[in-house]
Amino acid sequence: SEAKGILDREGPEALARWVMEQKPLLVTDTTFRDAHQSLLATRVRTQDLLRVAEATAKGLPQLFSWEMWGGATFDVAMRFLKECPWERLARMREAAPNVLFQMLFRGANAVGYTNYPDNVITAFVREAARSGIDVFRIFDSLNWLPGMELAIDAVRREGKVAEAALCYTGDILDPKRDKYTLKYYVNLAKNLERAGANILGIKDMAGLLKPYAAEVLIRALKEEIGIPIHLHTHDTSGNGVAMLLKAAEAGVDIVDTAINSVSGLTSQPSMGAVVAALRFQERDTGIDLGAVDRLSHYWEVVRCYYEPFESGLRAPSTDVYYHEMPGGQFTNLRQQAEAVGLGTRWDEVVRAYRAVNDMFGDIVKVTPSSKVVGDLALFMVQNGWSPEDVITRGETVDFPQSVVEFFRGYIGQPPGGFPPELQKVVLKGKEPITCRPGELLEPFDFAAARRHLEEKFGRAFSDRDLLSYALYPQVFEEFVRHREEFGDVSVLDTPTFFYGLRLGEEITVDIEPGKTLMVQLTSVGELRPDGTRVVYFELNGTPREVTVRDESAQVLVQERRKANPAVPGEIGAT
Ligand code: PYR
């Protein structure tokens, strides 16, 4: 894209100037990150992203950027997909060298759920920048500036784009809500600009920004700040496209959308809808609607592979204005609720979520503060507790760890401070902090981590591995163990990875360039008393057998899972 060329040749300030000179509405595609984080519990595998990367780059050269890394993808790649997130980034970079790559960075929480030592934040930013990230959208889950400054500085030092984001919550048009007002946001935006932001992000993570409020907000910000504005929203209520159009009229520079078939609801608004709506208008995006539709057909099929991870939300829900749950949390919290046996009591979880926000004094809810609210909501429903119970009976229980950390000030300070009574009940005598948590944390000892891993696994580890370990020690070690036992499972096709092979089914697996295996499942032996079975298969035509533990209690989505998506531009390839 043109934007990538300008950044690489002239740097972030020049890119910001270029953005502000553009008449067309600039568009970011979130399909590779937030769309599936918000619709499919972040489960989309590298293979399915890679297959369509080149076609996306060729078909949609006008895009400003792809949001394709960060947020929950880092954790989920290792934890559930058994993939290395750094390998994903490297391979995407290879597949789309001329596209501006954007990641979501949670300030002092990096791509995790807790504050990390300063040296982890700076090392992570450096490695991500060197691995191909161009634009870092940095936010703090409580809109607390000290939680973002270190990351902003680190990004600037790497010569990349610091897109510092304010998180939008509440409703600036509601006269009864006086915490998150227009003045509050304008003030925050000015502070972010002063802190060194190249672009101002508006992170409307729950989709609470309504069309007429967007008009007011964007107009005011365009008057008050001198950097481009990049607007991110979620379409949970169904108001997303209307909101983006109002924002476009008010002069927003860049907006986030997703390819149609993975857009809408808890995801971003539909790219095709925005492109079509602005056609022949002043802010015509110049994006080829036909190309959007062709890419949409690809994602329509791929989405079926991930059916068990769908949220179940079938239609827009204005409930979001009540619970204010971020799109990226919605599907994940539902999965969490299922996991602890509250699947059928989702309604209660939602009400508790709202109640917790009120108890907390109305906070910004986005990772990780949203997780704190979600964890306490689940805790209350599990125990049958009302908000009063939390205060009156809270002394006798241990609250979820995330709740304790929040009230200790370990994820930052909320505007207006903590509610004192609840803080006392949760902390049980522990002292809260009011400084930046990073000031108290010992620097992470990378050398010791390397020694530990090398001793434990008897092999060398890269700097990237060490960062994965610094953020998620247990998840990373489990991922390494899994790779030792099963090899690199990212080479398997997605239906096989999630659902296994059916009897007689044959698949080809590209294990490395130029090396392909053909695997056919021939038969499966009886379940033996020790819980194992012998599995008979053919490997490149040669009969083989292997003894496996039976873990067959898997969700099967048989009918549609084998449909073959056409990749635009390479129709017929599989
Ligand atoms: C994330 O932090 O992952 C969000 O999408 C907010």
Coordinates of C-alpha atoms and ligand atoms in Angstrom, one line a residue:
S1 CA 0.0 0.0 0.0
E2 CA 1.0 3.6 -0.4
A3 CA 1.0 4.1 3.4
K4 CA 3.6 1.3 3.9
G5 CA 5.9 3.0 1.4
I6 CA 5.6 6.3 3.0
L7 CA 6.3 4.9 6.5
D8 CA 9.3 2.9 5.3
R9 CA 10.8 5.8 3.3
E10 CA 9.9 8.9 5.4
G11 CA 8.8 7.8 8.8
P12 CA 5.8 8.1 11.0
E13 CA 5.4 11.9 11.0
A14 CA 5.3 11.9 7.2
L15 CA 2.8 9.1 7.2
A16 CA 0.6 11.1 9.6
R17 CA 0.7 14.2 7.3
W18 CA -0.1 12.0 4.3
V19 CA -3.1 10.5 6.1
M20 CA -4.5 14.0 6.9
E21 CA -4.2 15.1 3.3
Q22 CA -6.3 12.2 2.0
K23 CA -9.8 12.9 0.8
P24 CA -11.0 9.3 0.6
L25 CA -11.9 7.7 3.9
L26 CA -9.0 5.4 4.7
V27 CA -9.9 1.8 5.8
T28 CA -8.2 -0.7 8.0
D29 CA -9.1 -4.4 7.6
T30 CA -9.4 -6.2 11.0
T31 CA -10.2 -9.6 9.5
F32 CA -6.9 -11.1 10.5
R33 CA -7.2 -10.1 14.2
D34 CA -10.2 -8.5 15.8
A35 CA -12.9 -9.9 13.5
H36 CA -12.1 -13.5 14.6
Q37 CA -11.2 -12.5 18.1
S38 CA -14.7 -11.0 18.4
L39 CA -16.7 -13.7 16.5
L40 CA -14.8 -16.9 16.9
A41 CA -12.9 -16.7 20.2
T42 CA -9.7 -15.8 18.4
R43 CA -9.4 -19.3 17.0
V44 CA -8.5 -18.7 13.4
R45 CA -5.3 -20.5 12.5
T46 CA -2.3 -19.1 10.7
Q47 CA -2.9 -21.4 7.7
D48 CA -6.3 -19.9 7.0
L49 CA -4.9 -16.4 7.3
L50 CA -1.9 -17.1 5.1
R51 CA -3.9 -18.7 2.3
V52 CA -5.8 -15.5 1.7
A53 CA -3.1 -12.9 2.5
E54 CA -1.7 -12.5 -1.0
A55 CA -5.2 -12.2 -2.5
T56 CA -6.1 -9.6 0.0
A57 CA -3.0 -7.6 -0.6
K58 CA -3.6 -7.7 -4.4
G59 CA -7.4 -7.2 -4.3
L60 CA -7.5 -4.4 -1.8
P61 CA -4.4 -2.3 -2.4
Q62 CA -6.1 0.9 -1.1
L63 CA -6.4 -0.4 2.4
F64 CA -4.6 1.7 4.9
S65 CA -3.5 -1.2 7.1
W66 CA -4.4 -4.7 8.3
E67 CA -4.8 -5.2 11.9
M68 CA -3.4 -8.7 12.1
W69 CA -1.6 -9.3 15.4
G70 CA -1.7 -8.7 19.1
G71 CA -4.7 -8.5 21.3
A72 CA -5.7 -12.0 22.3
T73 CA -4.1 -13.7 19.2
F74 CA -0.7 -14.0 20.9
D75 CA -2.0 -16.0 23.8
V76 CA -4.6 -18.1 21.9
A77 CA -2.1 -19.1 19.2
M78 CA 0.1 -20.8 21.8
R79 CA -2.5 -21.9 24.3
F80 CA -5.2 -23.4 22.0
L81 CA -3.8 -23.6 18.5
K82 CA -0.3 -24.8 19.5
E83 CA 1.2 -22.3 17.1
C84 CA 4.0 -19.8 17.5
P85 CA 2.6 -16.2 17.2
W86 CA 6.0 -15.0 16.0
E87 CA 6.0 -17.5 13.2
R88 CA 2.6 -16.2 12.2
L89 CA 3.9 -12.7 12.0
A90 CA 7.0 -13.7 10.1
R91 CA 5.0 -15.7 7.6
M92 CA 2.3 -13.0 7.1
R93 CA 5.1 -10.5 6.5
E94 CA 6.5 -12.8 3.9
A95 CA 3.1 -13.2 2.2
A96 CA 2.3 -9.5 2.3
P97 CA 5.5 -7.5 2.3
N98 CA 4.0 -4.2 1.2
V99 CA 1.1 -3.9 3.5
L100 CA 1.1 -1.7 6.7
F101 CA 0.7 -4.2 9.5
Q102 CA -1.0 -3.1 12.7
M103 CA -1.2 -4.7 16.1
L104 CA -3.2 -4.1 19.2
F105 CA -0.9 -3.5 22.3
R106 CA -2.4 -3.3 25.8
G107 CA 0.1 -0.7 27.1
A108 CA 1.8 -2.0 30.2
N109 CA -0.1 -5.3 29.7
A110 CA 1.5 -5.9 26.3
V111 CA -0.5 -8.8 24.9
G112 CA -1.2 -10.2 28.3
Y113 CA -3.6 -9.7 31.1
T114 CA -1.3 -8.2 33.8
N115 CA 1.3 -5.5 34.0
Y116 CA 4.8 -6.6 32.9
P117 CA 8.2 -5.2 33.9
D118 CA 9.3 -2.2 31.8
N119 CA 12.1 -4.2 30.2
V120 CA 9.6 -6.7 28.9
I121 CA 7.5 -4.0 27.3
T122 CA 10.4 -2.3 25.6
A123 CA 11.9 -5.6 24.4
F124 CA 8.5 -6.8 23.1
V125 CA 8.0 -3.6 21.1
R126 CA 11.5 -3.8 19.7
E127 CA 11.1 -7.4 18.6
A128 CA 7.6 -6.8 17.2
A129 CA 8.8 -3.8 15.2
R130 CA 11.7 -5.7 13.8
S131 CA 9.4 -8.7 13.0
G132 CA 7.2 -6.5 10.8
I133 CA 4.7 -4.5 12.9
D134 CA 4.3 -1.0 11.6
V135 CA 1.5 0.5 13.6
F136 CA 1.1 -0.1 17.3
R137 CA -2.4 0.7 18.6
I138 CA -1.6 1.3 22.3
F139 CA -4.3 1.6 24.9
D140 CA -4.7 1.4 28.6
S141 CA -7.6 -0.5 30.0
L142 CA -8.5 2.3 32.4
N143 CA -7.5 5.2 30.1
W144 CA -4.6 5.8 32.4
L145 CA -1.9 7.7 30.6
P146 CA 1.0 6.5 32.8
G147 CA 0.2 2.9 31.6
M148 CA 0.8 3.9 28.0
E149 CA 3.8 6.3 28.0
L150 CA 6.5 3.7 28.1
A151 CA 5.0 1.8 25.1
I152 CA 4.5 5.0 23.1
D153 CA 8.2 6.0 23.7
A154 CA 9.4 2.5 22.8
V155 CA 7.4 2.5 19.5
R156 CA 8.7 6.0 18.6
R157 CA 12.3 4.8 19.2
E158 CA 11.8 2.0 16.7
G159 CA 10.6 4.5 14.1
K160 CA 7.2 3.0 13.9
V161 CA 3.7 4.5 14.3
A162 CA 2.5 5.1 17.8
E163 CA -1.3 5.0 17.5
A164 CA -2.3 5.9 21.1
A165 CA -5.9 5.1 21.7
L166 CA -8.6 6.5 24.0
C167 CA -11.1 3.8 25.0
Y168 CA -14.7 5.0 24.6
T169 CA -17.2 4.1 27.1
G170 CA -20.6 5.5 28.3
D171 CA -22.5 7.9 26.1
I172 CA -21.4 11.5 25.7
L173 CA -24.9 12.5 24.7
D174 CA -26.5 11.2 27.9
P175 CA -26.9 14.1 30.2
K176 CA -27.2 11.8 33.2
R177 CA -23.7 10.4 32.8
D178 CA -21.1 12.8 33.9
K179 CA -17.9 10.7 34.0
Y180 CA -17.0 10.1 30.4
T181 CA -18.0 13.3 28.8
L182 CA -16.9 15.0 25.6
K183 CA -14.6 17.2 27.7
Y184 CA -13.1 14.1 29.3
Y185 CA -12.3 12.6 25.9
V186 CA -11.0 15.8 24.3
N187 CA -8.7 16.2 27.4
L188 CA -7.4 12.7 27.1
A189 CA -6.8 13.1 23.4
K190 CA -4.7 16.2 24.0
N191 CA -2.7 14.3 26.6
L192 CA -2.1 11.4 24.2
E193 CA -1.0 13.8 21.5
R194 CA 1.4 15.5 24.0
A195 CA 2.7 12.1 25.0
G196 CA 3.9 11.5 21.4
A197 CA 1.1 9.8 19.6
N198 CA 1.5 9.9 15.8
I199 CA -2.2 8.9 15.4
L200 CA -5.1 9.1 17.8
G201 CA -7.0 5.9 18.1
I202 CA -10.6 5.8 19.3
K203 CA -11.1 2.4 20.6
D204 CA -14.8 1.8 20.9
M205 CA -14.3 -1.7 22.0
A206 CA -17.9 -2.5 22.9
G207 CA -19.6 -0.5 20.1
L208 CA -21.1 2.1 22.4
L209 CA -20.3 5.1 20.2
K210 CA -23.6 6.0 18.5
P211 CA -23.9 7.7 15.2
Y212 CA -24.8 11.2 16.4
A213 CA -22.3 11.0 19.3
A214 CA -19.6 10.1 16.8
E215 CA -20.3 13.2 14.8
V216 CA -20.0 15.4 17.9
L217 CA -16.9 13.6 19.2
I218 CA -15.0 13.6 15.8
R219 CA -15.9 17.2 15.1
A220 CA -14.5 18.3 18.5
L221 CA -11.4 16.2 18.2
K222 CA -10.6 17.4 14.7
E223 CA -10.7 20.9 16.1
E224 CA -8.7 20.3 19.1
I225 CA -5.8 18.0 18.0
G226 CA -3.4 18.0 15.1
I227 CA -2.9 14.3 14.4
P228 CA -5.0 11.9 12.3
I229 CA -7.9 10.0 14.0
H230 CA -8.4 6.3 13.5
L231 CA -11.8 5.0 14.6
H232 CA -12.3 1.4 15.8
T233 CA -15.7 0.1 16.7
H234 CA -17.8 -3.1 17.1
D235 CA -21.2 -3.6 15.4
T236 CA -22.9 -5.4 18.2
S237 CA -25.9 -3.0 18.2
G238 CA -26.2 -2.9 14.4
N239 CA -25.4 0.9 14.5
G240 CA -21.8 0.4 13.3
V241 CA -22.1 1.4 9.6
A242 CA -24.3 4.4 10.4
M243 CA -21.8 5.5 13.0
L244 CA -18.8 5.2 10.6
L245 CA -20.7 7.2 8.0
K246 CA -21.4 10.0 10.5
A247 CA -17.8 9.9 11.6
A248 CA -16.7 10.1 8.0
E249 CA -18.8 13.1 7.4
A250 CA -17.3 14.7 10.5
G251 CA -13.8 14.2 9.1
V252 CA -12.5 11.0 10.7
D253 CA -9.3 9.9 8.8
I254 CA -9.3 6.1 9.1
V255 CA -11.9 3.5 10.1
D256 CA -11.8 -0.1 11.0
T257 CA -13.9 -2.6 9.1
A258 CA -13.9 -6.4 8.5
I259 CA -14.5 -8.4 5.4
N260 CA -18.3 -8.8 5.1
S261 CA -18.7 -12.5 6.0
V262 CA -16.7 -12.0 9.2
S263 CA -18.2 -8.6 10.0
G264 CA -21.1 -7.3 12.0
L265 CA -22.4 -8.2 15.5
T266 CA -19.5 -8.3 17.9
S267 CA -17.0 -7.9 15.0
Q268 CA -16.3 -4.7 13.1
P269 CA -18.8 -3.2 10.6
S270 CA -18.9 -4.6 7.1
M271 CA -16.2 -3.3 4.8
G272 CA -18.4 -3.8 1.8
A273 CA -21.3 -1.9 3.3
V274 CA -19.1 1.1 4.1
V275 CA -17.4 1.0 0.7
A276 CA -20.7 0.8 -1.1
A277 CA -22.3 3.5 1.0
L278 CA -19.5 6.0 0.2
R279 CA -19.4 5.2 -3.5
F280 CA -19.7 8.4 -5.6
Q281 CA -19.5 10.5 -2.5
E282 CA -16.9 12.9 -1.4
R283 CA -15.1 10.3 0.8
D284 CA -15.3 7.4 -1.7
T285 CA -12.8 4.9 -0.5
G286 CA -11.8 3.8 -4.0
I287 CA -11.9 0.2 -2.7
D288 CA -13.1 -2.4 -5.3
L289 CA -16.4 -3.8 -4.0
G290 CA -16.1 -6.9 -6.2
A291 CA -12.7 -7.8 -4.6
V292 CA -14.3 -7.4 -1.1
D293 CA -17.1 -9.8 -2.1
R294 CA -14.7 -12.3 -3.5
L295 CA -12.7 -12.3 -0.3
S296 CA -15.9 -12.5 1.6
H297 CA -16.7 -15.8 -0.1
Y298 CA -13.5 -17.2 1.1
W299 CA -14.2 -16.2 4.7
E300 CA -17.7 -17.5 4.5
V301 CA -16.5 -21.0 4.0
V302 CA -13.5 -20.8 6.4
R303 CA -15.8 -19.5 9.1
C304 CA -17.7 -22.8 9.1
Y305 CA -14.6 -24.6 10.3
Y306 CA -14.8 -22.6 13.5
E307 CA -18.5 -23.2 14.2
P308 CA -18.1 -24.5 17.8
F309 CA -16.4 -21.2 18.7
E310 CA -19.3 -19.0 17.4
S311 CA -20.9 -16.9 20.2
G312 CA -24.5 -17.9 19.4
L313 CA -25.4 -14.3 19.0
R314 CA -27.5 -14.3 15.8
A315 CA -28.8 -10.8 15.5
P316 CA -27.8 -7.3 16.6
S317 CA -28.3 -6.6 20.2
T318 CA -28.9 -3.2 21.7
D319 CA -28.4 -4.9 25.1
V320 CA -24.8 -3.9 24.7
Y321 CA -25.8 -0.4 25.7
Y322 CA -26.8 -2.0 29.0
H323 CA -23.9 -4.4 29.7
E324 CA -21.2 -2.5 27.8
M325 CA -19.2 -5.7 27.2
P326 CA -16.4 -5.4 24.7
G327 CA -16.9 -7.3 21.4
G328 CA -13.6 -9.0 22.0
Q329 CA -14.7 -10.3 25.3
F330 CA -18.2 -11.4 24.4
T331 CA -17.4 -14.7 22.8
N332 CA -14.6 -15.5 25.2
L333 CA -16.6 -14.8 28.3
R334 CA -19.4 -17.0 26.9
Q335 CA -16.8 -19.8 26.5
Q336 CA -15.6 -19.2 30.0
A337 CA -19.2 -19.3 31.3
E338 CA -19.7 -22.6 29.5
A339 CA -16.5 -24.0 31.0
V340 CA -17.7 -23.4 34.5
G341 CA -21.1 -24.8 33.9
L342 CA -23.0 -21.4 33.5
G343 CA -23.8 -21.8 29.8
T344 CA -27.5 -21.8 30.4
R345 CA -27.3 -18.9 32.8
W346 CA -25.8 -16.4 30.4
D347 CA -28.5 -13.9 31.2
E348 CA -27.5 -13.8 34.8
V349 CA -23.9 -13.4 33.9
V350 CA -24.8 -10.4 31.8
R351 CA -26.8 -8.8 34.6
A352 CA -24.0 -9.4 37.1
Y353 CA -21.5 -7.9 34.6
R354 CA -23.4 -4.7 34.7
A355 CA -23.8 -4.8 38.4
V356 CA -20.0 -5.2 38.9
N357 CA -19.4 -2.2 36.7
D358 CA -21.7 -0.1 38.9
M359 CA -20.0 -1.4 42.0
F360 CA -16.6 -0.4 40.6
G361 CA -17.9 3.1 40.0
D362 CA -18.3 2.8 36.2
I363 CA -14.9 1.9 34.8
V364 CA -13.6 1.5 31.2
K365 CA -14.1 -2.1 30.3
V366 CA -11.5 -3.5 28.0
T367 CA -8.8 -6.1 28.4
P368 CA -7.7 -6.6 31.1
S369 CA -10.2 -4.4 33.1
S370 CA -13.1 -6.2 31.3
K371 CA -11.7 -9.5 32.5
V372 CA -11.8 -8.3 36.1
V373 CA -15.5 -7.4 35.7
G374 CA -16.2 -10.7 33.9
D375 CA -14.3 -12.8 36.5
L376 CA -16.2 -11.2 39.4
A377 CA -19.5 -11.5 37.5
L378 CA -18.9 -15.2 37.0
F379 CA -17.9 -15.5 40.7
M380 CA -21.1 -13.9 41.8
V381 CA -23.4 -16.0 39.7
Q382 CA -21.6 -19.2 40.7
N383 CA -22.0 -18.3 44.3
G384 CA -25.5 -16.9 43.9
W385 CA -24.3 -13.5 45.3
S386 CA -25.9 -10.1 44.9
P387 CA -23.8 -6.9 45.0
E388 CA -24.7 -6.5 48.7
D389 CA -23.4 -10.0 49.4
V390 CA -20.0 -9.0 47.9
I391 CA -19.7 -6.3 50.6
T392 CA -21.3 -8.2 53.5
R393 CA -19.8 -11.6 52.9
G394 CA -16.7 -10.7 51.0
E395 CA -14.5 -10.7 54.1
T396 CA -14.9 -14.5 54.3
V397 CA -13.8 -15.5 50.8
D398 CA -10.9 -15.2 48.4
F399 CA -11.9 -13.1 45.4
P400 CA -10.6 -14.1 41.9
Q401 CA -6.9 -13.1 41.5
S402 CA -7.7 -10.6 38.8
V403 CA -10.1 -8.8 41.1
V404 CA -7.5 -8.6 43.9
E405 CA -4.8 -7.3 41.4
F406 CA -7.2 -4.7 40.1
F407 CA -7.9 -3.3 43.6
R408 CA -4.3 -3.3 44.5
G409 CA -3.7 -0.9 41.5
Y410 CA -1.7 -3.5 39.5
I411 CA -3.5 -2.7 36.3
G412 CA -3.5 1.1 36.9
Q413 CA -5.8 3.7 38.4
P414 CA -9.4 4.3 37.2
P415 CA -10.6 7.9 36.7
G416 CA -12.1 8.9 40.0
G417 CA -10.2 6.2 42.0
F418 CA -11.4 2.9 43.5
P419 CA -14.6 2.6 45.5
P420 CA -13.1 2.5 49.1
E421 CA -15.5 0.2 50.8
L422 CA -15.2 -2.5 48.2
Q423 CA -11.5 -2.1 47.9
K424 CA -11.1 -2.8 51.6
V425 CA -13.3 -5.9 51.4
V426 CA -11.3 -7.3 48.5
L427 CA -7.8 -6.4 49.8
K428 CA -8.2 -7.7 53.4
G429 CA -5.5 -5.5 54.7
K430 CA -3.1 -5.6 51.7
E431 CA -1.9 -2.2 50.7
P432 CA -2.9 -0.7 47.3
I433 CA -0.4 1.1 45.1
T434 CA -1.0 4.4 43.3
C435 CA 2.2 4.5 41.3
R436 CA 2.9 2.9 38.0
P437 CA 3.2 -0.9 38.7
G438 CA 6.1 -1.1 36.3
E439 CA 8.1 1.0 38.8
L440 CA 7.8 -1.7 41.4
L441 CA 8.4 -4.8 39.3
E442 CA 11.9 -6.2 39.1
P443 CA 13.2 -6.3 35.6
F444 CA 12.6 -9.6 33.9
D445 CA 15.8 -11.7 33.9
F446 CA 16.1 -12.8 30.3
A447 CA 19.4 -14.6 30.9
A448 CA 18.0 -16.7 33.7
A449 CA 14.9 -17.5 31.7
R450 CA 17.1 -18.7 28.9
R451 CA 19.1 -20.9 31.2
H452 CA 15.9 -22.3 32.8
L453 CA 14.4 -23.2 29.4
E454 CA 17.6 -24.7 27.9
E455 CA 18.1 -26.8 31.0
K456 CA 14.5 -28.0 31.0
F457 CA 14.2 -28.8 27.3
G458 CA 17.8 -29.4 26.3
R459 CA 17.8 -27.1 23.3
A460 CA 18.4 -23.5 22.4
F461 CA 15.7 -20.8 22.5
S462 CA 15.4 -17.6 20.5
D463 CA 14.8 -14.1 21.8
R464 CA 11.3 -14.3 20.5
D465 CA 10.7 -17.5 22.5
L466 CA 12.0 -15.7 25.6
L467 CA 9.5 -13.0 25.1
S468 CA 6.7 -15.5 24.8
Y469 CA 7.9 -17.1 28.0
A470 CA 8.2 -13.7 29.8
L471 CA 4.6 -13.0 29.0
Y472 CA 3.1 -16.5 29.4
P473 CA 5.6 -18.8 31.2
Q474 CA 3.2 -21.8 31.7
V475 CA 1.5 -21.5 28.4
F476 CA 4.8 -21.3 26.6
E477 CA 6.3 -24.3 28.3
E478 CA 3.1 -26.3 27.6
F479 CA 3.4 -25.2 23.9
V480 CA 7.0 -26.4 23.8
R481 CA 6.1 -29.7 25.3
H482 CA 3.3 -30.1 22.8
R483 CA 5.6 -29.4 19.9
E484 CA 8.1 -32.0 21.2
E485 CA 5.4 -34.6 21.5
F486 CA 3.3 -33.9 18.4
G487 CA 5.5 -31.9 16.1
D488 CA 4.3 -28.7 14.4
V489 CA 0.5 -29.2 14.2
S490 CA 0.1 -25.8 12.4
V491 CA 0.7 -27.8 9.1
L492 CA -2.6 -29.7 9.5
D493 CA -5.6 -28.4 7.8
T494 CA -8.1 -26.8 10.1
P495 CA -10.9 -29.4 10.1
T496 CA -8.3 -32.1 10.8
F497 CA -6.7 -30.1 13.6
F498 CA -10.0 -29.5 15.4
Y499 CA -12.0 -32.6 14.6
G500 CA -9.6 -35.3 13.5
L501 CA -9.8 -37.6 10.5
R502 CA -12.8 -39.6 9.5
L503 CA -12.5 -43.3 8.6
G504 CA -11.2 -43.6 5.0
E505 CA -10.4 -39.9 4.8
E506 CA -7.2 -38.9 3.1
I507 CA -5.4 -35.7 3.7
T508 CA -2.2 -34.1 2.4
V509 CA 0.0 -32.3 4.8
D510 CA 2.8 -30.0 3.6
I511 CA 5.2 -30.4 6.5
E512 CA 7.9 -28.2 4.9
P513 CA 8.5 -26.7 1.5
G514 CA 8.7 -29.5 -1.0
K515 CA 7.8 -32.2 1.5
T516 CA 4.2 -33.4 1.4
L517 CA 2.7 -36.3 3.3
M518 CA -0.4 -38.2 2.3
V519 CA -2.2 -39.6 5.3
Q520 CA -5.2 -41.9 5.1
L521 CA -7.1 -43.3 8.1
T522 CA -7.8 -47.0 7.4
S523 CA -9.2 -48.3 10.7
V524 CA -9.3 -47.9 14.4
G525 CA -8.9 -50.7 16.9
E526 CA -11.1 -51.5 20.0
L527 CA -10.8 -49.2 23.0
R528 CA -8.5 -51.0 25.4
P529 CA -8.8 -51.0 29.2
D530 CA -5.9 -48.6 29.5
G531 CA -7.8 -46.0 27.4
T532 CA -5.8 -46.5 24.3
R533 CA -6.5 -47.7 20.8
V534 CA -4.4 -48.8 17.9
V535 CA -5.0 -46.6 14.8
Y536 CA -4.2 -48.0 11.4
F537 CA -3.3 -45.6 8.6
E538 CA -1.4 -45.2 5.4
L539 CA 1.5 -42.8 5.1
N540 CA 2.3 -42.1 1.5
G541 CA 0.8 -45.4 0.6
T542 CA 2.6 -47.5 3.2
P543 CA 0.5 -49.1 6.0
R544 CA 1.4 -47.9 9.5
E545 CA -0.1 -48.1 13.0
V546 CA 0.2 -46.1 16.1
T547 CA -1.2 -46.4 19.6
V548 CA -3.0 -43.4 20.9
R549 CA -4.9 -42.3 23.9
D550 CA -8.6 -41.9 23.0
E551 CA -9.7 -38.4 23.3
S552 CA -12.6 -38.8 21.0
A553 CA -15.2 -36.8 23.0
Q554 CA -14.8 -33.9 20.6
V555 CA -17.5 -31.7 19.0
L556 CA -18.0 -32.9 15.5
V557 CA -19.2 -30.5 12.8
Q558 CA -19.3 -33.0 10.0
E559 CA -21.5 -31.6 7.3
R560 CA -20.0 -28.4 6.3
R561 CA -16.6 -28.7 7.6
K562 CA -15.1 -30.2 4.4
A563 CA -16.4 -27.5 2.0
N564 CA -13.5 -26.1 0.1
P565 CA -13.1 -22.4 0.0
A566 CA -12.1 -20.8 -3.3
V567 CA -9.2 -18.4 -2.7
P568 CA -9.8 -15.3 -4.8
G569 CA -7.1 -15.0 -7.4
E570 CA -6.2 -18.6 -7.2
I571 CA -9.5 -20.3 -7.8
G572 CA -9.1 -24.0 -8.0
A573 CA -6.2 -24.2 -5.6
T574 CA -6.9 -26.0 -2.4
Ligands
PYR1 C1 -7.9 -6.9 23.3 O1 -7.2 -6.3 24.1 O2 -7.6 -8.0 22.9 C2 -9.0 -6.2 22.7 O3 -9.5 -6.5 21.7 C3 -9.5 -5.1 23.4

